[in-house]
Amino acid sequence: MKYLKRVVIHVLILTALLCFVTAMIAQIQQAAKITSLLAEDTTELLRRQQVPAEVYEKSVAYAEKSEFSVYDYLAAAILTESKEQAELEQFLKLLYRYAPQKIQEIVKLEQSIWADLTYFPIPLSRTDHSMETSFDNSWMFERTFGGERSHEGTDIMASVNERGRYPIISMTDGVVEKIGWLKLGGYRIGIRSPSGGYYYYAHLYDYAKEFQEGDEVKAGQLLGFMGDSGYGEEGTIGQFAVHLHVGVYVGGEDGGEMSLNPYWFLKWLEPQRIYYSSNEKVTVNRRQR
């Protein structure tokens, strides 16, 4: 009987040790998985936000009933190429457990943009249904004016190619940081949001008022009108179709600005558009060209 008890005790001890070792191996494997997944330049992957439309739509649906945000799911999908909610959430939980510094970087990037987004930059007319807009995921496409370069933004195209017809509003609260002419961007305005994101609106036809650097703006405030200015000296127009170039930037680790792909931000904002009637338009004194 004593011998049997000793055997049982030894079996229990061995079983406990086996469970402990198995758990340790599983944790090591999980940590190794995270290390492997994060071996790439995650900042570059996140700023490109190259995900299929179906993944974006799933991310929105997942976030509606989850502790994780749309951006969390998108970030996990970008880093893992997974599509299913359970897989994405497992990765996010692993990040929080084994790579807290990395998840903090991701959260910081998330908060600097997603937390401040409020409105799509082009409101819709209640009366003129011909005034539609469209945009593609053209971030980092090749551009040649002024030398070979990459397109750091998303172009929102006008269905009616008429400068000064489409109003442009601020996507966020913020402060005017830059205003005036740029050779590539034409008449532009740059707004720094409360969480640190920089929103760049370019190729304007005109401004809603004489903005000054340091002016506060509110989400939904009229900034100006869509145009085709740029690609030359001040006042140059007609070098391309009427559109709005939207650029989104955050502070990089080196202290400079880092471009993010605005496409999914705009897709997220598209259902949250302001509507206006023709008699609600803001009248401004247009600059003579």
Coordinates of C-alpha atoms in Angstrom, one line a residue:
M1 CA 0.0 0.0 0.0
K2 CA 2.8 2.4 0.9
Y3 CA 4.5 1.6 -2.4
L4 CA 1.3 2.4 -4.3
K5 CA 1.0 5.7 -2.5
R6 CA 4.5 6.6 -3.4
V7 CA 3.8 5.7 -7.0
V8 CA 0.7 7.9 -7.0
I9 CA 2.6 10.8 -5.5
H10 CA 5.4 10.5 -8.0
V11 CA 2.9 10.3 -10.9
L12 CA 1.2 13.5 -9.5
I13 CA 4.5 15.3 -9.2
L14 CA 5.5 14.2 -12.7
T15 CA 2.1 15.3 -14.1
A16 CA 2.4 18.7 -12.4
L17 CA 6.0 19.1 -13.8
L18 CA 4.8 18.0 -17.2
C19 CA 2.0 20.6 -17.1
F20 CA 4.4 23.2 -15.9
V21 CA 6.9 22.4 -18.6
T22 CA 4.2 22.3 -21.3
A23 CA 2.9 25.7 -20.1
M24 CA 6.4 27.1 -20.2
I25 CA 7.0 25.7 -23.7
A26 CA 3.7 27.2 -24.8
Q27 CA 4.6 30.6 -23.4
I28 CA 8.1 30.4 -25.1
Q29 CA 6.4 29.5 -28.4
Q30 CA 3.9 32.4 -28.0
A31 CA 6.8 34.8 -27.2
A32 CA 8.7 33.4 -30.2
K33 CA 5.6 33.9 -32.4
I34 CA 5.3 37.6 -31.4
T35 CA 9.1 38.1 -31.9
S36 CA 8.8 36.6 -35.4
L37 CA 5.7 38.7 -36.3
L38 CA 7.3 41.9 -35.1
A39 CA 10.6 41.2 -36.8
E40 CA 9.6 43.3 -39.8
D41 CA 9.4 47.0 -39.8
T42 CA 5.9 47.3 -38.2
T43 CA 5.8 51.1 -38.5
E44 CA 6.2 50.8 -42.2
L45 CA 3.5 48.1 -42.4
L46 CA 1.1 50.2 -40.3
R47 CA 1.6 53.4 -42.2
R48 CA 0.9 51.7 -45.5
Q49 CA -2.3 50.1 -44.2
Q50 CA -2.5 47.7 -47.2
V51 CA -5.5 45.6 -46.4
P52 CA -8.3 44.3 -48.6
A53 CA -11.7 46.0 -48.4
E54 CA -13.3 42.8 -46.9
V55 CA -10.8 43.0 -44.0
Y56 CA -11.7 46.6 -43.4
E57 CA -15.4 45.8 -43.4
K58 CA -14.9 42.8 -41.0
S59 CA -12.8 45.0 -38.7
V60 CA -15.6 47.5 -38.5
A61 CA -18.1 44.7 -37.7
Y62 CA -15.8 43.2 -35.1
A63 CA -15.2 46.5 -33.3
E64 CA -18.9 47.1 -32.8
K65 CA -19.0 44.5 -30.0
S66 CA -15.5 44.2 -28.8
E67 CA -13.0 45.8 -26.4
F68 CA -10.7 46.4 -29.4
S69 CA -11.1 49.3 -31.9
V70 CA -11.3 49.2 -35.7
Y71 CA -7.7 50.3 -35.8
D72 CA -6.7 47.5 -33.5
Y73 CA -8.2 44.9 -35.8
L74 CA -6.7 46.6 -38.9
A75 CA -3.3 46.7 -37.2
A76 CA -3.5 43.0 -36.3
A77 CA -4.7 42.1 -39.8
I78 CA -1.8 44.1 -41.4
L79 CA 0.8 42.5 -39.2
T80 CA -0.5 38.9 -39.4
E81 CA -2.6 38.8 -42.6
S82 CA -5.3 37.0 -40.6
K83 CA -8.9 37.8 -41.2
E84 CA -10.9 36.0 -38.5
Q85 CA -11.8 37.7 -35.3
A86 CA -10.5 35.0 -32.9
E87 CA -7.1 35.0 -34.6
L88 CA -6.8 38.8 -34.6
E89 CA -7.8 39.0 -31.0
Q90 CA -5.4 36.3 -30.0
F91 CA -2.6 38.3 -31.6
L92 CA -3.6 41.5 -29.9
K93 CA -3.7 39.8 -26.5
L94 CA -0.3 38.3 -27.2
L95 CA 1.0 41.8 -28.0
Y96 CA -0.3 43.1 -24.7
R97 CA 1.3 40.2 -22.9
Y98 CA 4.6 39.8 -24.6
A99 CA 5.3 43.1 -26.3
P100 CA 3.8 45.9 -24.2
Q101 CA 6.2 48.5 -25.6
K102 CA 5.2 47.6 -29.2
I103 CA 1.5 47.7 -28.4
Q104 CA 2.1 51.1 -26.8
E105 CA 3.6 52.3 -30.0
I106 CA 0.6 51.0 -31.9
V107 CA -1.8 52.6 -29.5
K108 CA 0.0 55.9 -29.7
L109 CA -0.2 55.8 -33.5
E110 CA -3.9 54.9 -33.2
Q111 CA -4.7 57.7 -30.8
S112 CA -2.8 60.4 -32.8
I113 CA -5.2 59.9 -35.7
W114 CA -8.4 57.8 -35.1
A115 CA -9.2 59.5 -31.8
D116 CA -9.7 62.9 -33.6
L117 CA -11.4 61.9 -36.8
T118 CA -15.0 63.4 -37.0
Y119 CA -16.1 64.2 -40.5
F120 CA -15.4 63.4 -44.2
P121 CA -13.7 66.4 -45.7
I122 CA -16.2 66.9 -48.6
P123 CA -19.8 67.4 -47.5
L124 CA -22.7 66.4 -49.8
S125 CA -25.3 68.7 -51.4
R126 CA -28.9 68.0 -50.6
T127 CA -30.1 69.6 -53.8
D128 CA -27.4 68.8 -56.4
H129 CA -27.0 65.0 -56.6
S130 CA -24.5 65.3 -59.5
M131 CA -21.9 66.5 -57.1
E132 CA -20.4 63.2 -56.1
T133 CA -16.8 62.2 -55.1
S134 CA -14.6 59.2 -55.4
F135 CA -11.2 58.1 -54.2
D136 CA -8.9 55.1 -54.6
N137 CA -6.1 53.7 -52.4
S138 CA -3.3 55.5 -54.3
W139 CA -1.0 56.1 -51.4
M140 CA 2.7 55.9 -52.5
F141 CA 1.8 55.7 -56.2
E142 CA 4.5 57.1 -58.4
R143 CA 4.4 60.8 -59.3
T144 CA 6.8 62.5 -61.7
F145 CA 6.2 66.3 -61.5
G146 CA 9.3 67.9 -59.9
G147 CA 11.2 64.5 -60.2
E148 CA 10.2 61.0 -59.3
R149 CA 8.5 60.8 -56.0
S150 CA 5.8 58.9 -54.1
H151 CA 2.2 60.1 -53.6
E152 CA 1.9 60.7 -49.8
G153 CA -1.9 61.0 -49.7
T154 CA -5.3 60.2 -51.1
D155 CA -6.9 62.2 -53.9
I156 CA -10.7 62.8 -53.6
M157 CA -11.9 63.4 -57.1
A158 CA -14.9 65.5 -58.1
S159 CA -17.5 64.2 -60.5
V160 CA -18.1 67.8 -61.6
N161 CA -14.8 69.2 -62.8
E162 CA -15.4 72.7 -61.7
R163 CA -13.0 74.6 -59.4
G164 CA -14.6 76.4 -56.4
R165 CA -17.8 74.3 -56.4
Y166 CA -17.1 71.7 -53.7
P167 CA -16.7 72.9 -50.1
I168 CA -14.0 71.4 -48.0
I169 CA -14.4 71.1 -44.2
S170 CA -12.0 70.1 -41.5
M171 CA -12.0 66.4 -40.5
T172 CA -10.9 67.3 -37.0
D173 CA -10.6 70.0 -34.4
G174 CA -7.2 71.6 -34.4
V175 CA -5.0 74.6 -35.0
V176 CA -3.8 76.0 -38.4
E177 CA -0.2 75.2 -38.6
K178 CA 0.5 76.0 -42.3
I179 CA -1.3 78.1 -44.8
G180 CA -0.6 79.4 -48.3
W181 CA 1.0 78.3 -51.5
L182 CA 3.2 75.3 -52.2
K183 CA 4.6 74.5 -55.6
L184 CA 3.3 70.9 -55.5
G185 CA 0.2 71.4 -53.3
G186 CA -1.0 74.7 -54.6
Y187 CA -3.1 76.6 -52.1
R188 CA -3.1 74.4 -49.0
I189 CA -3.9 74.4 -45.4
G190 CA -2.3 72.2 -42.7
I191 CA -4.1 71.5 -39.4
R192 CA -2.6 69.9 -36.3
S193 CA -5.2 68.0 -34.3
P194 CA -5.3 67.7 -30.5
S195 CA -3.7 64.3 -30.4
G196 CA -0.9 65.3 -32.7
G197 CA -1.9 64.3 -36.1
Y198 CA -1.2 66.7 -39.0
Y199 CA -3.9 67.0 -41.7
Y200 CA -2.9 68.4 -45.1
Y201 CA -5.5 69.7 -47.5
A202 CA -4.1 70.6 -50.9
H203 CA -5.0 72.1 -54.4
L204 CA -7.6 74.4 -53.0
Y205 CA -9.4 76.9 -55.2
D206 CA -9.8 79.4 -52.4
Y207 CA -10.0 79.6 -48.6
A208 CA -13.2 80.2 -46.6
K209 CA -11.5 83.1 -44.9
E210 CA -8.1 84.7 -44.3
F211 CA -6.8 82.0 -42.1
Q212 CA -3.7 82.7 -40.0
E213 CA -1.2 80.2 -38.5
G214 CA -2.4 79.6 -34.9
D215 CA -6.1 79.9 -35.7
E216 CA -8.3 77.4 -34.0
V217 CA -10.7 75.3 -36.2
K218 CA -13.5 73.0 -35.3
A219 CA -14.3 69.7 -36.9
G220 CA -16.8 70.4 -39.7
Q221 CA -15.7 74.0 -40.1
L222 CA -15.5 75.3 -43.7
L223 CA -11.8 75.6 -44.8
G224 CA -12.2 76.4 -48.5
F225 CA -13.2 75.0 -51.9
M226 CA -11.9 72.2 -54.0
G227 CA -9.7 73.3 -56.9
D228 CA -6.8 72.4 -59.2
S229 CA -4.1 74.8 -58.0
G230 CA -0.4 73.7 -57.9
Y231 CA 2.4 72.3 -60.0
G232 CA 3.9 75.7 -60.7
E233 CA 4.4 79.3 -59.4
E234 CA 1.7 80.8 -57.2
G235 CA -1.6 81.0 -59.0
T236 CA -1.0 78.1 -61.4
I237 CA -4.2 76.2 -62.2
G238 CA -5.4 73.7 -64.7
Q239 CA -2.5 71.2 -64.6
F240 CA -4.8 68.4 -63.5
A241 CA -8.5 67.6 -62.7
V242 CA -10.2 69.3 -59.8
H243 CA -9.7 67.3 -56.6
L244 CA -8.7 67.4 -53.0
H245 CA -5.4 65.9 -51.9
V246 CA -5.6 64.7 -48.3
G247 CA -2.4 63.9 -46.5
V248 CA -2.1 62.6 -42.9
Y249 CA 1.1 62.8 -40.9
V250 CA 2.3 61.9 -37.4
G251 CA 5.6 62.6 -35.6
G252 CA 8.3 60.1 -36.4
E253 CA 10.8 58.7 -33.9
D254 CA 13.5 60.9 -35.5
G255 CA 11.4 64.0 -34.7
G256 CA 10.3 64.4 -38.3
E257 CA 6.9 63.9 -39.9
M258 CA 5.9 60.4 -41.0
S259 CA 3.2 60.0 -43.7
L260 CA 0.3 57.6 -43.1
N261 CA -2.1 56.2 -45.7
P262 CA -5.3 58.2 -45.4
Y263 CA -7.4 55.8 -47.4
W264 CA -9.0 53.8 -44.6
F265 CA -9.4 56.9 -42.5
L266 CA -11.5 58.4 -45.3
K267 CA -13.4 55.1 -45.8
W268 CA -14.2 55.2 -42.1
L269 CA -15.4 58.8 -42.3
E270 CA -17.3 58.5 -45.6
P271 CA -20.6 57.4 -43.9
Q272 CA -20.3 60.4 -41.5
R273 CA -20.7 63.1 -44.1
I274 CA -22.3 66.5 -43.5
Y275 CA -25.1 67.5 -45.9
Y276 CA -25.8 71.1 -46.9
S277 CA -28.4 72.9 -49.0
S278 CA -27.5 75.5 -51.6
N279 CA -28.9 78.3 -49.4
E280 CA -26.6 77.1 -46.5
K281 CA -23.4 77.7 -48.5
V282 CA -20.9 80.1 -46.9
T283 CA -20.2 83.1 -49.1
V284 CA -16.6 84.3 -49.2
N285 CA -14.8 87.0 -51.0
R286 CA -13.0 85.1 -53.7
R287 CA -9.4 86.1 -54.5
Q288 CA -9.1 87.4 -58.1
R289 CA -6.8 85.2 -60.2

